[in-house]
PDB file of C-alpha atoms in Angstrom:
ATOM      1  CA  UNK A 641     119.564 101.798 109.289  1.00  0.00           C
ATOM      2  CA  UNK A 642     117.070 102.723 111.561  1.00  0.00           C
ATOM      3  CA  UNK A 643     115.380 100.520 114.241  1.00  0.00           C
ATOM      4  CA  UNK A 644     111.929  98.684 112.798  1.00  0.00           C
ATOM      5  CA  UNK A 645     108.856  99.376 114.716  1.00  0.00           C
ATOM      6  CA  UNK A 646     106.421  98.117 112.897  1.00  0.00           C
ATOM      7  CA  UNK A 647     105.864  94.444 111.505  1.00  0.00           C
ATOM      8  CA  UNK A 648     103.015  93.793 109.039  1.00  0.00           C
ATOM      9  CA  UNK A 649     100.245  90.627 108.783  1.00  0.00           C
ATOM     10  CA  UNK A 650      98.557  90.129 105.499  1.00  0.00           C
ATOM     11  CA  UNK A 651      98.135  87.853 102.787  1.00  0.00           C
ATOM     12  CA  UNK A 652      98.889  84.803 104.972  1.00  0.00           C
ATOM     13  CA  UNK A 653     102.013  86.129 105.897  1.00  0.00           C
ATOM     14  CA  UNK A 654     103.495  88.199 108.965  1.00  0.00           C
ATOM     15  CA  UNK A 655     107.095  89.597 109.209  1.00  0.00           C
ATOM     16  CA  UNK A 656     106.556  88.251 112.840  1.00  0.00           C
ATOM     17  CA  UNK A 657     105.940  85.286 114.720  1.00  0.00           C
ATOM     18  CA  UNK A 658     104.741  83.748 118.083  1.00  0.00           C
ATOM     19  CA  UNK A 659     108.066  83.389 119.659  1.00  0.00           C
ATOM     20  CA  UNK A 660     108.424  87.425 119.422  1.00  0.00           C
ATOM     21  CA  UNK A 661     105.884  88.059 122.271  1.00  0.00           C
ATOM     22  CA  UNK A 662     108.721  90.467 123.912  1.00  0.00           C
ATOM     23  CA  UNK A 663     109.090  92.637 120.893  1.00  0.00           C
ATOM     24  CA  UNK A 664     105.061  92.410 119.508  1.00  0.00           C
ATOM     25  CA  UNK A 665     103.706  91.694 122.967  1.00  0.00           C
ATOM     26  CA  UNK A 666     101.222  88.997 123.545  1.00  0.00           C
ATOM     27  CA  UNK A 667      98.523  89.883 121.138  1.00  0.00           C
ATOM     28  CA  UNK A 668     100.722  90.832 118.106  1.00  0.00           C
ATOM     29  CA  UNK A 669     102.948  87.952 118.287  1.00  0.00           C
ATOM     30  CA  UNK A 670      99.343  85.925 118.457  1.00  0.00           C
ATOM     31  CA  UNK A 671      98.245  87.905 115.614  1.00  0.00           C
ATOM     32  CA  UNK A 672     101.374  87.251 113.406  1.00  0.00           C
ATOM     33  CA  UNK A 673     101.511  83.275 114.362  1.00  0.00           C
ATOM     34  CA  UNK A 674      97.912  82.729 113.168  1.00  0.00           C
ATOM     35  CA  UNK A 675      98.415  84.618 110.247  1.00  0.00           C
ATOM     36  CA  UNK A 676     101.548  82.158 109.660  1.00  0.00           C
ATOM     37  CA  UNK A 677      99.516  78.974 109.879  1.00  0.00           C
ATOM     38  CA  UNK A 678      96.823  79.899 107.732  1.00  0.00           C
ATOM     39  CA  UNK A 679      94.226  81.177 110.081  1.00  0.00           C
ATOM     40  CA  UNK A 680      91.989  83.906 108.383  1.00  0.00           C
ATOM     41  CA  UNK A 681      93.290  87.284 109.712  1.00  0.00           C
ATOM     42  CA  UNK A 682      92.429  90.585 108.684  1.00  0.00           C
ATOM     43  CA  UNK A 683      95.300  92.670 107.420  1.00  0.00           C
ATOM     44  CA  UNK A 684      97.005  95.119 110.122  1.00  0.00           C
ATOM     45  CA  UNK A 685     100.523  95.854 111.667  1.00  0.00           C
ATOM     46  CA  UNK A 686     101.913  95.437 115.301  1.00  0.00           C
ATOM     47  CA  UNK A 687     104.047  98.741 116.417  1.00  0.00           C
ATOM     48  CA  UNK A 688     106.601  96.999 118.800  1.00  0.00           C
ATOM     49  CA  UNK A 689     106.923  97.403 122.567  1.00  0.00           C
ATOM     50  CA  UNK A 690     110.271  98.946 122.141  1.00  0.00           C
ATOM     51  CA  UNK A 691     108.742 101.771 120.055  1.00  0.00           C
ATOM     52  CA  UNK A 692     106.238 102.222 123.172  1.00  0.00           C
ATOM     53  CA  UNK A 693     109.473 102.258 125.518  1.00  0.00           C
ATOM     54  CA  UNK A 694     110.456 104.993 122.950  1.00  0.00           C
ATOM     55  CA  UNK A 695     108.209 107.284 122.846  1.00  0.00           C
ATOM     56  CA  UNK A 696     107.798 107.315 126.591  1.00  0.00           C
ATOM     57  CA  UNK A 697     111.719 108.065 126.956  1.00  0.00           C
ATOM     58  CA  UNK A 698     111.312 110.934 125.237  1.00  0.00           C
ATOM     59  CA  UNK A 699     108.638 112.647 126.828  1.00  0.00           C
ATOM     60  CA  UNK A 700     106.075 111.495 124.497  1.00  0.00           C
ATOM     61  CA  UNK A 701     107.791 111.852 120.859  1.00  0.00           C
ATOM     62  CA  UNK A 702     107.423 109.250 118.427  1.00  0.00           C
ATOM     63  CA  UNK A 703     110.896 107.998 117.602  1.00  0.00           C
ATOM     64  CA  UNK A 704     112.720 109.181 114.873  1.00  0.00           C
ATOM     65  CA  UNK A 705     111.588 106.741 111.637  1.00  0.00           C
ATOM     66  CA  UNK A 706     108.476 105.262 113.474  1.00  0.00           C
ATOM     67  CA  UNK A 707     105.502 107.425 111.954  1.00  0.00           C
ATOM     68  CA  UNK A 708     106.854 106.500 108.397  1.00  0.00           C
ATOM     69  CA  UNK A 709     106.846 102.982 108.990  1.00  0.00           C
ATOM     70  CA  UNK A 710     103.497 103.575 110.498  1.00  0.00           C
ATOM     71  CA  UNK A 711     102.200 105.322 107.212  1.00  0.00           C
ATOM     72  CA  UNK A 712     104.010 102.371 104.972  1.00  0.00           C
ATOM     73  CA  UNK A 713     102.196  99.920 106.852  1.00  0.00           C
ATOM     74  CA  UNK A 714      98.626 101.479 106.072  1.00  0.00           C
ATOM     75  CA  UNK A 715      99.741 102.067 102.281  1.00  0.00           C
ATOM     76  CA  UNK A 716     100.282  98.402 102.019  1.00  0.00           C
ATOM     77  CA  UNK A 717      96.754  97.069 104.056  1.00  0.00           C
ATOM     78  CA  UNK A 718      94.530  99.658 102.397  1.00  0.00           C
TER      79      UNK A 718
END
């Protein structure tokens, strides 16, 4: 299984939440807990921290299974 770098909002519902501020940094995990309570939140996606760690390991290469997820994410908010 490969690692999941992306974590969508929409529909009043977010695969995150505000105590994953390490993983969706301080905005996204904002972002996903507003969506959670209701709040009226566009639809969008958070690409985690640990894909930004990532790409910057390997000289500037998305990771392996990232751009997929990426392209996923905008099939489901369009």
């Amino acid at each position: 299984m490969s690692t999941k770098y992306v974590y969508l909002f929409l529909n009043g519902q977010a695969e995150g939440n505000g105590q994953m501020k390490d993983l969706l940094g301080g905005k996204g995990a904002g972002l996903a807990e507003m969506t959670n309570a209701g709040f009226p939140v566009p639809p969008g996606f958070t690409i985690t921290t640990e894909a930004c760690n990532a790409y910057y390991a390997a000289g500037g290469s998305f990771p392996e299974g990232m751009w997929n997820q990426v392209l996923h994410a905008m099939k489901k908010i369009e």
